[in-house]
Short mmCIF file of C-alpha atoms in Angstrom, two decimals:
data_model
loop_
_atom_site.label_atom_id
_atom_site.label_comp_id
_atom_site.label_asym_id
_atom_site.label_seq_id
_atom_site.Cartn_x
_atom_site.Cartn_y
_atom_site.Cartn_z
CA UNK S 469 -14.13 -40.49 22.49
CA UNK S 470 -11.40 -39.97 25.16
CA UNK S 471 -12.71 -43.17 27.01
CA UNK S 472 -13.30 -44.96 23.76
CA UNK S 473 -9.62 -44.03 22.19
CA UNK S 474 -7.63 -45.05 25.53
CA UNK S 475 -9.53 -48.76 25.80
CA UNK S 476 -8.60 -49.36 21.84
CA UNK S 477 -5.18 -48.28 22.63
CA UNK S 478 -3.04 -51.51 21.75
CA UNK S 479 -1.26 -53.01 24.71
CA UNK S 480 1.91 -54.05 24.08
CA UNK S 481 4.07 -55.63 26.81
CA UNK S 482 7.24 -54.37 28.43
CA UNK S 483 6.58 -51.14 26.05
CA UNK S 484 5.60 -47.40 27.16
CA UNK S 485 2.09 -46.57 25.29
CA UNK S 486 2.66 -44.15 22.83
CA UNK S 487 -0.26 -41.54 23.49
CA UNK S 488 0.86 -38.70 20.86
CA UNK S 489 -2.00 -38.02 18.40
CA UNK S 490 -4.15 -40.37 20.09
CA UNK S 491 -6.68 -37.15 21.46
CA UNK S 492 -6.05 -34.28 18.74
CA UNK S 493 -3.58 -31.35 18.85
CA UNK S 494 -5.18 -29.51 21.54
CA UNK S 495 -5.28 -32.47 24.19
CA UNK S 496 -1.47 -32.97 23.05
CA UNK S 497 -0.74 -29.79 23.97
CA UNK S 498 -1.14 -29.86 27.09
CA UNK S 499 1.86 -31.93 27.93
CA UNK S 500 3.56 -29.38 26.87
CA UNK S 501 3.24 -27.15 30.01
CA UNK S 502 2.12 -29.71 32.05
CA UNK S 503 3.62 -32.82 33.73
CA UNK S 504 0.39 -34.71 34.55
CA UNK S 505 -2.84 -34.22 33.15
CA UNK S 506 -6.48 -35.24 34.88
CA UNK S 507 -10.13 -35.77 32.86
CA UNK S 508 -12.66 -36.52 35.16
CA UNK S 509 -15.59 -37.18 32.92
CA UNK S 510 -19.69 -38.44 32.65
CA UNK S 511 -21.33 -38.68 29.21
CA UNK S 512 -24.36 -37.89 28.21
CA UNK S 513 -25.32 -40.98 26.95
CA UNK S 514 -23.68 -43.10 29.64
CA UNK S 515 -26.38 -45.14 31.14
CA UNK S 516 -25.29 -45.99 34.19
CA UNK S 517 -24.37 -42.16 35.00
CA UNK S 518 -20.95 -42.94 36.24
CA UNK S 519 -17.93 -40.75 36.15
CA UNK S 520 -14.70 -41.85 34.83
CA UNK S 521 -11.01 -40.29 35.58
CA UNK S 522 -8.56 -40.96 32.95
CA UNK S 523 -5.08 -39.92 34.03
CA UNK S 524 -1.61 -39.41 32.60
CA UNK S 525 1.99 -38.07 32.98
CA UNK S 526 2.62 -39.00 29.06
CA UNK S 527 4.17 -41.68 29.71
CA UNK S 528 1.14 -44.26 30.77
CA UNK S 529 -2.20 -43.47 31.62
CA UNK S 530 -4.53 -44.99 34.17
CA UNK S 531 -8.45 -45.40 33.84
CA UNK S 532 -10.75 -45.70 36.76
CA UNK S 533 -14.52 -44.96 38.37
CA UNK S 534 -14.66 -41.90 40.60
CA UNK S 535 -17.05 -40.76 43.17
CA UNK S 536 -17.67 -38.40 46.05
CA UNK S 537 -16.07 -35.28 45.62
CA UNK S 538 -14.58 -35.73 42.39
CA UNK S 539 -17.83 -36.98 40.67
CA UNK S 540 -19.51 -34.93 38.12
CA UNK S 541 -22.78 -33.57 39.08
CA UNK S 542 -25.59 -33.16 36.69
CA UNK S 543 -26.63 -35.28 33.67
CA UNK S 544 -23.32 -34.57 31.97
CA UNK S 545 -19.78 -32.87 31.83
CA UNK S 546 -15.95 -32.61 31.98
CA UNK S 547 -13.48 -31.45 34.05
CA UNK S 548 -9.89 -31.14 32.64
CA UNK S 549 -6.88 -30.60 35.22
CA UNK S 550 -3.56 -29.77 34.35
CA UNK S 551 -0.71 -29.66 37.08
CA UNK S 552 2.09 -27.33 35.56
CA UNK S 553 5.52 -27.93 35.25
CA UNK S 554 7.69 -25.11 37.14
CA UNK S 555 8.39 -23.14 33.88
CA UNK S 556 4.55 -22.65 32.91
CA UNK S 557 3.67 -21.37 36.21
CA UNK S 558 2.84 -18.17 34.02
CA UNK S 559 -0.61 -19.91 32.63
CA UNK S 560 -1.66 -19.04 36.59
CA UNK S 561 -2.42 -15.83 35.96
CA UNK S 562 -6.10 -15.11 34.98
CA UNK S 563 -4.82 -11.94 32.53
CA UNK S 564 -2.48 -14.47 30.46
CA UNK S 565 -5.07 -17.16 30.25
CA UNK S 566 -7.66 -13.99 28.98
CA UNK S 567 -5.06 -12.79 26.43
CA UNK S 568 -4.50 -16.44 25.54
CA UNK S 569 -8.36 -17.04 25.10
CA UNK S 570 -8.95 -13.25 23.71
CA UNK S 571 -6.67 -14.49 20.76
CA UNK S 572 -7.29 -17.55 19.80
CA UNK S 573 -10.83 -18.56 20.85
CA UNK S 574 -12.49 -15.06 20.31
CA UNK S 575 -14.80 -16.51 17.87
CA UNK S 576 -15.17 -19.76 19.16
CA UNK S 577 -19.36 -20.41 18.70
CA UNK S 578 -19.22 -21.75 22.77
CA UNK S 579 -18.82 -19.16 25.50
CA UNK S 580 -15.98 -19.69 27.46
CA UNK S 581 -15.86 -18.27 30.88
CA UNK S 582 -12.63 -17.79 33.17
CA UNK S 583 -13.42 -18.00 37.36
CA UNK S 584 -12.19 -14.12 37.33
CA UNK S 585 -11.78 -11.94 41.00
CA UNK S 586 -13.52 -8.37 40.43
CA UNK S 587 -13.03 -5.31 42.46
CA UNK S 588 -15.73 -2.33 43.06
CA UNK S 589 -15.99 0.34 44.85
CA UNK S 590 -18.92 1.22 47.44
CA UNK S 591 -19.92 3.86 49.54
CA UNK S 592 -20.57 3.40 52.85
CA UNK S 593 -21.17 4.83 56.04
CA UNK S 594 -17.49 6.21 57.63
CA UNK S 595 -18.29 4.80 61.61
CA UNK S 596 -14.85 6.66 62.53
CA UNK S 597 -15.72 10.16 61.14
CA UNK S 598 -19.44 9.84 62.41
CA UNK S 599 -18.73 9.68 65.85
CA UNK S 600 -19.75 12.82 66.87
CA UNK S 601 -22.44 13.57 64.23
CA UNK S 602 -24.65 15.94 65.53
CA UNK S 603 -28.52 15.33 65.27
CA UNK S 604 -29.65 15.70 61.60
CA UNK S 605 -26.63 15.95 60.31
CA UNK S 606 -25.94 13.51 56.82
CA UNK S 607 -23.63 10.80 57.98
CA UNK S 608 -20.02 10.82 56.59
CA UNK S 609 -19.19 9.00 53.78
CA UNK S 610 -16.25 6.27 52.76
CA UNK S 611 -15.00 4.70 49.28
CA UNK S 612 -14.37 0.71 50.38
CA UNK S 613 -13.27 -1.89 47.85
CA UNK S 614 -15.14 -4.85 47.16
CA UNK S 615 -13.77 -8.13 45.78
CA UNK S 616 -15.92 -10.71 44.11
CA UNK S 617 -15.35 -13.94 42.32
CA UNK S 618 -17.76 -15.14 39.29
CA UNK S 619 -17.79 -16.35 35.81
CA UNK S 620 -16.42 -14.23 33.68
CA UNK S 621 -17.47 -14.68 29.88
CA UNK S 622 -14.60 -14.03 27.26
CA UNK S 623 -15.32 -14.56 24.26
CA UNK S 624 -18.05 -11.97 23.55
CA UNK S 625 -17.47 -11.22 19.82
CA UNK S 626 -19.37 -12.67 17.16
CA UNK S 627 -18.03 -14.02 13.86
CA UNK S 628 -19.38 -11.44 11.25
CA UNK S 629 -17.98 -13.32 8.46
CA UNK S 630 -20.41 -16.16 9.32
CA UNK S 631 -23.29 -13.99 8.32
CA UNK S 632 -24.97 -13.31 5.13
CA UNK S 633 -23.48 -10.16 3.96
CA UNK S 634 -27.30 -8.74 3.51
CA UNK S 635 -27.72 -9.09 7.24
CA UNK S 636 -24.44 -7.09 8.32
CA UNK S 637 -24.70 -2.86 8.27
CA UNK S 638 -22.01 -0.44 7.76
CA UNK S 639 -21.79 0.41 11.54
CA UNK S 640 -21.42 -3.30 12.30
CA UNK S 641 -18.64 -3.50 9.48
CA UNK S 642 -16.85 -0.80 11.04
CA UNK S 643 -17.18 -2.00 14.75
CA UNK S 644 -15.81 -5.48 13.61
CA UNK S 645 -13.38 -4.11 12.16
CA UNK S 646 -12.10 -1.54 14.64
CA UNK S 647 -12.51 -3.87 17.57
CA UNK S 648 -10.55 -6.88 16.00
CA UNK S 649 -8.00 -4.97 14.29
CA UNK S 650 -7.30 -2.48 17.22
CA UNK S 651 -7.73 0.12 14.58
CA UNK S 652 -8.78 3.72 14.51
CA UNK S 653 -9.34 4.33 11.06
CA UNK S 654 -12.28 3.52 9.27
CA UNK S 655 -11.59 1.21 6.08
CA UNK S 656 -12.38 2.80 2.37
CA UNK S 657 -14.07 -0.26 1.15
CA UNK S 658 -14.63 -4.29 2.17
CA UNK S 659 -15.34 -7.31 0.78
CA UNK S 660 -17.81 -9.85 2.07
CA UNK S 661 -17.35 -13.30 0.45
CA UNK S 662 -17.68 -17.39 0.90
CA UNK S 663 -16.09 -20.20 -1.41
CA UNK S 664 -18.14 -23.07 -1.47
CA UNK S 665 -17.52 -26.54 -3.52
CA UNK S 666 -13.99 -28.86 -3.21
CA UNK S 667 -12.80 -25.74 -1.27
CA UNK S 668 -14.82 -24.31 1.75
CA UNK S 669 -13.73 -21.16 3.44
CA UNK S 670 -15.63 -17.55 4.47
CA UNK S 671 -13.69 -14.26 4.29
CA UNK S 672 -13.95 -10.51 5.34
CA UNK S 673 -11.26 -8.41 3.26
CA UNK S 674 -10.58 -4.44 4.54
CA UNK S 675 -8.90 -1.95 3.11
CA UNK S 676 -7.85 0.33 5.78
CA UNK S 677 -8.19 4.20 5.50
CA UNK S 678 -5.15 4.80 6.62
CA UNK S 679 -1.51 3.31 6.10
CA UNK S 680 -1.22 0.76 9.04
CA UNK S 681 1.16 2.10 11.69
CA UNK S 682 3.73 -1.00 11.16
CA UNK S 683 3.99 -0.67 7.63
CA UNK S 684 5.17 3.43 7.47
CA UNK S 685 8.86 2.44 8.75
CA UNK S 686 9.05 -0.75 6.46
CA UNK S 687 6.11 -1.11 3.66
CA UNK S 688 6.81 -5.05 3.90
CA UNK S 689 6.95 -5.24 8.17
CA UNK S 690 6.47 -8.65 8.69
CA UNK S 691 4.89 -8.08 12.24
CA UNK S 692 1.87 -6.10 10.49
CA UNK S 693 -0.31 -9.30 10.51
CA UNK S 694 -2.65 -8.29 7.65
CA UNK S 695 -4.45 -11.53 7.77
CA UNK S 696 -5.59 -13.67 10.08
CA UNK S 697 -6.17 -17.41 9.29
CA UNK S 698 -9.15 -19.29 11.26
CA UNK S 699 -9.96 -22.84 11.00
CA UNK S 700 -13.75 -23.18 12.24
CA UNK S 701 -13.32 -20.07 13.98
CA UNK S 702 -9.89 -20.96 15.90
CA UNK S 703 -7.56 -18.35 15.33
CA UNK S 704 -4.40 -20.00 13.93
CA UNK S 705 -1.86 -17.47 13.15
CA UNK S 706 -1.90 -13.72 11.41
CA UNK S 707 1.91 -14.48 9.74
CA UNK S 708 1.18 -16.92 6.98
CA UNK S 709 2.57 -14.64 4.29
CA UNK S 710 1.05 -17.59 1.99
CA UNK S 711 -2.44 -16.58 2.35
CA UNK S 712 -2.00 -13.68 -0.26
CA UNK S 713 1.20 -12.09 -2.43
CA UNK S 714 2.89 -9.50 -0.73
CA UNK S 715 2.21 -6.60 -2.68
CA UNK S 716 -1.25 -7.47 -0.41
CA UNK S 717 -0.09 -6.86 3.03
CA UNK S 718 -1.99 -3.94 3.50
CA UNK S 719 -5.23 -5.65 3.68
CA UNK S 720 -6.51 -6.43 6.70
CA UNK S 721 -9.03 -9.23 7.03
CA UNK S 722 -9.95 -12.85 8.27
CA UNK S 723 -9.89 -15.96 6.61
CA UNK S 724 -11.64 -18.50 7.90
CA UNK S 725 -11.33 -22.29 6.13
CA UNK S 726 -13.32 -25.33 6.76
CA UNK S 727 -11.01 -27.58 5.32
CA UNK S 728 -8.00 -27.12 6.96
CA UNK S 729 -6.69 -29.07 10.23
CA UNK S 730 -6.64 -27.61 13.46
CA UNK S 731 -3.08 -28.34 13.67
CA UNK S 732 -1.90 -26.48 10.26
CA UNK S 733 1.26 -25.29 10.27
CA UNK S 734 3.68 -23.88 7.77
CA UNK S 735 4.98 -27.13 5.67
CA UNK S 736 1.18 -27.96 5.79
CA UNK S 737 -0.41 -24.71 4.56
CA UNK S 738 2.59 -24.73 1.50
CA UNK S 739 2.10 -28.08 0.59
CA UNK S 740 -2.22 -27.73 0.96
CA UNK S 741 -4.11 -27.21 -2.77
CA UNK S 742 -6.39 -24.90 -0.19
CA UNK S 743 -3.67 -22.48 -0.17
CA UNK S 744 -3.75 -21.64 -3.64
CA UNK S 745 -7.07 -21.16 -3.43
CA UNK S 746 -7.36 -19.40 -0.98
CA UNK S 747 -4.82 -17.26 -2.36
CA UNK S 748 -5.84 -16.65 -6.06
CA UNK S 749 -9.67 -15.66 -4.32
CA UNK S 750 -8.21 -13.18 -2.50
CA UNK S 751 -5.84 -11.45 -5.25
CA UNK S 752 -9.59 -11.63 -7.03
CA UNK S 753 -11.77 -10.32 -4.63
CA UNK S 754 -8.65 -7.44 -3.96
CA UNK S 755 -8.92 -6.31 -7.59
CA UNK S 756 -13.05 -6.21 -7.29
CA UNK S 757 -12.48 -3.82 -4.53
CA UNK S 758 -9.55 -1.60 -6.16
CA UNK S 759 -12.38 -1.77 -9.45
CA UNK S 760 -15.18 -0.63 -6.87
CA UNK S 761 -12.94 2.29 -5.88
CA UNK S 762 -11.58 3.16 -9.35
CA UNK S 763 -15.23 3.88 -10.38
CA UNK S 764 -16.59 5.74 -7.80
CA UNK S 765 -13.38 8.00 -7.64
CA UNK S 766 -13.76 10.79 -5.30
CA UNK S 767 -11.68 11.29 -1.90
CA UNK S 768 -11.68 7.38 -1.13
CA UNK S 769 -9.85 6.73 -4.43
CA UNK S 770 -7.19 9.29 -4.19
CA UNK S 771 -6.63 8.48 0.29
CA UNK S 772 -6.25 4.67 -1.33
CA UNK S 773 -3.73 5.54 -3.96
CA UNK S 774 -1.95 8.01 -1.67
CA UNK S 775 -1.62 5.16 1.19
CA UNK S 776 -1.29 2.01 -1.20
CA UNK S 777 -0.38 3.33 -4.86
CA UNK S 778 3.02 2.06 -4.18
CA UNK S 779 1.92 -1.79 -3.13
CA UNK S 780 0.34 -2.06 -6.99
CA UNK S 781 3.21 -0.92 -8.50
CA UNK S 782 5.12 -3.86 -6.60
CA UNK S 783 2.09 -5.75 -7.59
CA UNK S 784 2.84 -4.85 -11.09
CA UNK S 785 6.88 -6.15 -10.70
CA UNK S 786 6.27 -9.19 -8.74
CA UNK S 787 2.85 -10.93 -9.89
CA UNK S 788 3.28 -11.85 -13.60
CA UNK S 789 -0.25 -13.93 -13.56
CA UNK S 790 -2.05 -10.46 -12.31
CA UNK S 791 0.13 -8.14 -13.80
CA UNK S 792 -2.03 -6.50 -16.46
CA UNK S 793 -5.20 -6.74 -14.24
CA UNK S 794 -2.68 -4.61 -11.70
CA UNK S 795 -2.03 -2.16 -14.01
CA UNK S 796 -5.40 -0.58 -14.63
CA UNK S 797 -4.72 1.08 -11.10
CA UNK S 798 -1.23 1.98 -10.98
CA UNK S 799 -1.31 6.39 -11.35
CA UNK S 800 1.70 8.95 -12.16
CA UNK S 801 1.93 12.25 -12.60
CA UNK S 802 1.99 13.62 -16.20
CA UNK S 803 2.61 16.91 -18.29
CA UNK S 804 -1.12 16.68 -19.01
CA UNK S 805 -1.69 16.26 -15.35
CA UNK S 806 -1.81 18.98 -13.28
CA UNK S 807 0.38 19.74 -10.29
CA UNK S 808 -0.57 17.31 -7.42
CA UNK S 809 -2.96 15.40 -9.84
CA UNK S 810 -2.83 11.69 -11.40
CA UNK S 811 -3.57 9.65 -14.33
CA UNK S 812 -4.54 5.80 -15.27
CA UNK S 813 -3.02 4.38 -17.57
CA UNK S 814 -6.54 3.99 -19.23
CA UNK S 815 -7.14 7.70 -18.75
CA UNK S 816 -3.78 8.04 -20.82
CA UNK S 817 -5.12 6.39 -23.37
CA UNK S 818 -8.23 8.06 -24.03
CA UNK S 819 -6.14 11.11 -24.19
CA UNK S 820 -4.08 10.04 -26.57
CA UNK S 821 -3.58 12.17 -29.50
CA UNK S 822 -4.62 11.30 -33.29
CA UNK S 823 -1.12 9.17 -34.58
CA UNK S 824 0.34 8.46 -31.76
CA UNK S 825 0.65 4.82 -31.17
CA UNK S 826 2.83 4.53 -28.00
CA UNK S 827 2.96 5.54 -24.14
CA UNK S 828 5.53 7.57 -23.03
CA UNK S 829 7.62 8.35 -19.64
CA UNK S 830 10.57 9.91 -18.69
CA UNK S 831 12.02 9.78 -14.87
CA UNK S 832 13.87 12.06 -12.60
CA UNK S 833 14.06 13.09 -8.87
CA UNK S 834 10.43 15.01 -8.56
CA UNK S 835 8.19 16.15 -10.74
CA UNK S 836 10.17 19.70 -11.49
CA UNK S 837 13.31 18.02 -12.66
CA UNK S 838 11.25 15.78 -15.33
CA UNK S 839 9.41 19.29 -17.03
CA UNK S 840 13.32 20.14 -17.37
CA UNK S 841 13.94 17.08 -19.33
CA UNK S 842 15.53 17.78 -22.74
CA UNK S 843 13.99 15.01 -23.60
CA UNK S 844 10.25 16.05 -23.95
CA UNK S 845 11.09 18.52 -26.83
CA UNK S 846 10.48 15.24 -28.85
CA UNK S 847 7.02 15.61 -28.34
CA UNK S 848 6.18 18.60 -27.66
CA UNK S 849 5.26 19.91 -31.06
CA UNK S 850 2.73 16.91 -31.16
CA UNK S 851 1.73 17.47 -27.99
CA UNK S 852 1.89 13.82 -26.98
CA UNK S 853 1.28 13.42 -23.04
CA UNK S 854 4.26 12.24 -20.69
CA UNK S 855 4.23 10.47 -17.23
CA UNK S 856 6.45 11.66 -15.03
CA UNK S 857 8.26 8.75 -13.26
CA UNK S 858 9.11 10.24 -10.18
CA UNK S 859 10.11 7.55 -7.93
CA UNK S 860 11.98 4.20 -8.70
CA UNK S 861 8.97 1.81 -8.55
CA UNK S 862 6.92 3.85 -11.00
CA UNK S 863 9.94 3.28 -13.71
CA UNK S 864 10.04 -0.06 -12.70
CA UNK S 865 6.72 -0.96 -12.76
CA UNK S 866 6.24 0.47 -16.17
CA UNK S 867 9.24 -1.66 -17.31
CA UNK S 868 8.15 -4.66 -16.49
CA UNK S 869 4.43 -3.91 -17.66
CA UNK S 870 5.95 -3.11 -21.35
CA UNK S 871 2.52 -2.57 -23.02
CA UNK S 872 -0.36 -1.59 -22.05
CA UNK S 873 -4.18 -1.97 -24.06
CA UNK S 874 -1.82 -2.87 -27.05
CA UNK S 875 0.26 0.01 -26.67
CA UNK S 876 3.97 -0.25 -26.01
CA UNK S 877 5.17 1.76 -22.89
CA UNK S 878 8.43 3.73 -24.14
CA UNK S 879 10.98 5.67 -22.23
CA UNK S 880 11.31 9.08 -24.10
CA UNK S 881 15.26 9.43 -23.14
CA UNK S 882 16.00 6.57 -25.63
CA UNK S 883 18.24 6.81 -28.31
CA UNK S 884 15.78 6.13 -30.98
CA UNK S 885 12.23 6.78 -29.37
CA UNK S 886 9.74 4.07 -31.16
CA UNK S 887 6.74 6.64 -33.07
CA UNK S 888 8.84 9.59 -33.25
CA UNK S 889 12.27 8.60 -34.56
CA UNK S 890 11.79 6.02 -36.59
CA UNK S 891 9.57 7.43 -39.32
CA UNK S 892 11.06 7.14 -43.21
CA UNK S 893 10.91 10.11 -44.00
CA UNK S 894 12.52 11.07 -40.40
CA UNK S 895 15.23 8.11 -40.67
CA UNK S 896 15.82 10.10 -44.57
CA UNK S 897 16.98 13.47 -43.35
CA UNK S 898 18.88 12.40 -40.41
CA UNK S 899 21.19 9.96 -42.17
CA UNK S 900 21.64 13.30 -44.74
CA UNK S 901 22.61 15.34 -41.21
CA UNK S 902 24.67 12.60 -40.44
CA UNK S 903 26.70 12.58 -43.29
CA UNK S 904 26.89 16.30 -43.68
CA UNK S 905 28.17 17.17 -39.89
CA UNK S 906 30.03 13.11 -39.50
CA UNK S 907 33.33 15.61 -38.57
CA UNK S 908 31.95 17.60 -35.90
CA UNK S 909 30.16 14.81 -34.83
CA UNK S 910 33.03 12.67 -34.44
CA UNK S 911 35.09 15.92 -32.99
CA UNK S 912 32.66 15.87 -30.18
CA UNK S 913 33.04 11.99 -29.67
CA UNK S 914 36.70 12.63 -29.88
CA UNK S 915 36.39 15.71 -27.24
CA UNK S 916 34.15 14.83 -24.87
CA UNK S 917 35.45 11.15 -24.19
CA UNK S 918 34.27 8.03 -25.10
CA UNK S 919 34.48 7.17 -21.10
CA UNK S 920 30.98 9.61 -21.53
CA UNK S 921 29.42 9.03 -24.20
CA UNK S 922 29.03 5.97 -26.75
CA UNK S 923 29.30 8.18 -30.14
CA UNK S 924 27.38 11.30 -31.15
CA UNK S 925 24.42 11.80 -33.45
CA UNK S 926 21.95 14.23 -34.78
CA UNK S 927 18.39 14.47 -33.67
CA UNK S 928 15.64 16.16 -35.63
CA UNK S 929 13.29 15.56 -32.78
CA UNK S 930 14.64 18.32 -30.47
CA UNK S 931 13.30 21.32 -31.04
CA UNK S 932 14.36 24.20 -28.00
CA UNK S 933 17.37 22.41 -26.85
CA UNK S 934 20.53 22.00 -28.41
CA UNK S 935 21.38 18.56 -27.20
CA UNK S 936 20.50 15.66 -25.19
CA UNK S 937 22.43 12.87 -23.06
CA UNK S 938 20.13 9.93 -24.54
CA UNK S 939 19.84 6.48 -23.02
CA UNK S 940 21.00 3.80 -24.99
CA UNK S 941 19.25 0.76 -26.23
CA UNK S 942 19.74 -1.50 -23.26
CA UNK S 943 21.03 0.91 -20.92
CA UNK S 944 19.54 2.42 -17.69
CA UNK S 945 17.95 5.93 -16.75
CA UNK S 946 20.04 8.03 -13.81
CA UNK S 947 17.61 7.20 -11.74
CA UNK S 948 17.63 3.39 -12.25
CA UNK S 949 21.17 3.92 -12.40
CA UNK S 950 21.06 5.41 -8.80
CA UNK S 951 18.79 3.01 -7.53
CA UNK S 952 21.07 0.19 -8.44
CA UNK S 953 24.05 1.34 -6.97
CA UNK S 954 21.90 2.31 -3.71
CA UNK S 955 21.11 -1.49 -3.61
CA UNK S 956 24.89 -2.38 -4.08
CA UNK S 957 24.37 -4.04 -7.55
CA UNK S 958 27.68 -3.89 -9.46
CA UNK S 959 27.50 -1.86 -12.65
CA UNK S 960 29.78 -1.51 -15.45
CA UNK S 961 30.94 1.97 -16.59
CA UNK S 962 27.58 3.15 -18.88
CA UNK S 963 28.31 5.66 -21.79
CA UNK S 964 25.37 6.95 -23.69
CA UNK S 965 24.81 8.55 -26.81
CA UNK S 966 24.92 12.01 -27.37
CA UNK S 967 22.01 13.59 -29.59
CA UNK S 968 22.52 17.42 -31.07
CA UNK S 969 20.41 19.31 -32.53
CA UNK S 970 21.56 20.51 -35.96
CA UNK S 971 21.31 23.97 -36.02
CA UNK S 972 24.36 24.70 -33.49
CA UNK S 973 26.39 22.35 -35.88
CA UNK S 974 26.38 24.50 -38.59
CA UNK S 975 27.62 27.44 -36.25
CA UNK S 976 30.33 25.14 -34.62
CA UNK S 977 33.34 27.66 -35.43
CA UNK S 978 34.69 28.25 -32.80
CA UNK S 979 33.85 25.20 -31.27
CA UNK S 980 31.89 25.20 -27.90
CA UNK S 981 32.99 23.22 -24.79
CA UNK S 982 30.00 20.78 -23.96
CA UNK S 983 29.45 20.15 -19.95
CA UNK S 984 27.64 16.95 -19.64
CA UNK S 985 25.04 17.33 -16.55
CA UNK S 986 22.27 14.65 -15.62
CA UNK S 987 19.36 16.34 -17.40
CA UNK S 988 21.52 16.49 -20.73
CA UNK S 989 24.53 18.12 -22.45
CA UNK S 990 24.35 22.25 -22.32
CA UNK S 991 26.41 24.25 -24.17
#
């Protein structure tokens, strides 16, 4: 192959021969560290059994037949010699070479050995200490280092993903996971699969049993190296974010493609149809793993939610194509779930009361604040379950999801809550009360100030709370406002409607002083 390619290179008088791209990226990369490359080779099918030498300094090349010390012994073989540049002498260090082989060629099918120096320690007689040794006395020993040189096999790991899943045991999967990713935890589940057809690849995905250390400080830390891309068992990179959406970056695994070139780069990958197929399949198999964990329930499912539940909510927010599917696996605390317990949306729907048509939620800084919100008065009589959004991602994910199982997801702090405030009989009673207390409501608006409330109105859904500062139709909850401000997003001053229980309005003399708080309005 090498000699044939060189001989077929057209000769152009007076011009340098262009060698780039003639022998593949692996060979070309040698010139990045070497001033001169020598290839001494003897072909297996060479009837003459001659050894030839190809040599180049990147500006041209020579080919000659060699013999003697340079000749290849045996039926065939190749010797590659790189004369390194001064700035590349680090590659003379055996440890550096071992590190590179371990990282990039760990799973190559043919053996790779490095001529290494090995030191062992042996016990030998101590001649000096035994000079005056008495008869029958045990000779004294000393430990001496013994240095030997030999070929040391480097790629001892086997590409487990190349085997049929039925042939691999649970212990082998765990050993591979811990050895490959230098992990100490045990994965909660895995997916071992392959795709054949126009695009061919094999993959082995793991959901870690613990949150990877790199993701503790930053949930989207780029150095986490979640998925490793291989091409024909040769490691390419673990920084290709295009292999899967970022909400799945907690996954660990390998993807081995038969279709991508070995010199694949980010630009090639972005243009490749293989990328889109791989990414879609990774998402699908991940959802299958989530479903399997959910069906089994128990400790593994709750461990997964504790460690990676927030990533699923990011998926709902960012992945419009798979938003509804991901929505099956996100969990929240609620007023029906015990303290510390969580509920999925399908569990919520299964518990919905007769006549309930919407999914309700409120947001607050923690469960205790959510339980104190006056807005809960609106559903207390009906016994409706309310989801507690205690983190910003909770509320953002529900706002993006909008509906689940055909039921609209509604913020209970809205000024008009669907399924509660929009019933015909309720509207008629509210209109009557509005007229009855029109002057009092106008007084409240004027006294509190239009910079704080947009209007004052009667609320028939309040039971125990005298008033509540509701959320306008296109307004944001206090938690969302805090989040947006923390992100340095410019916000206009927002004033919300004040909803008041009709009973205190009947006893409005003398006029009370109202204090506005984040939990509502207190008299």
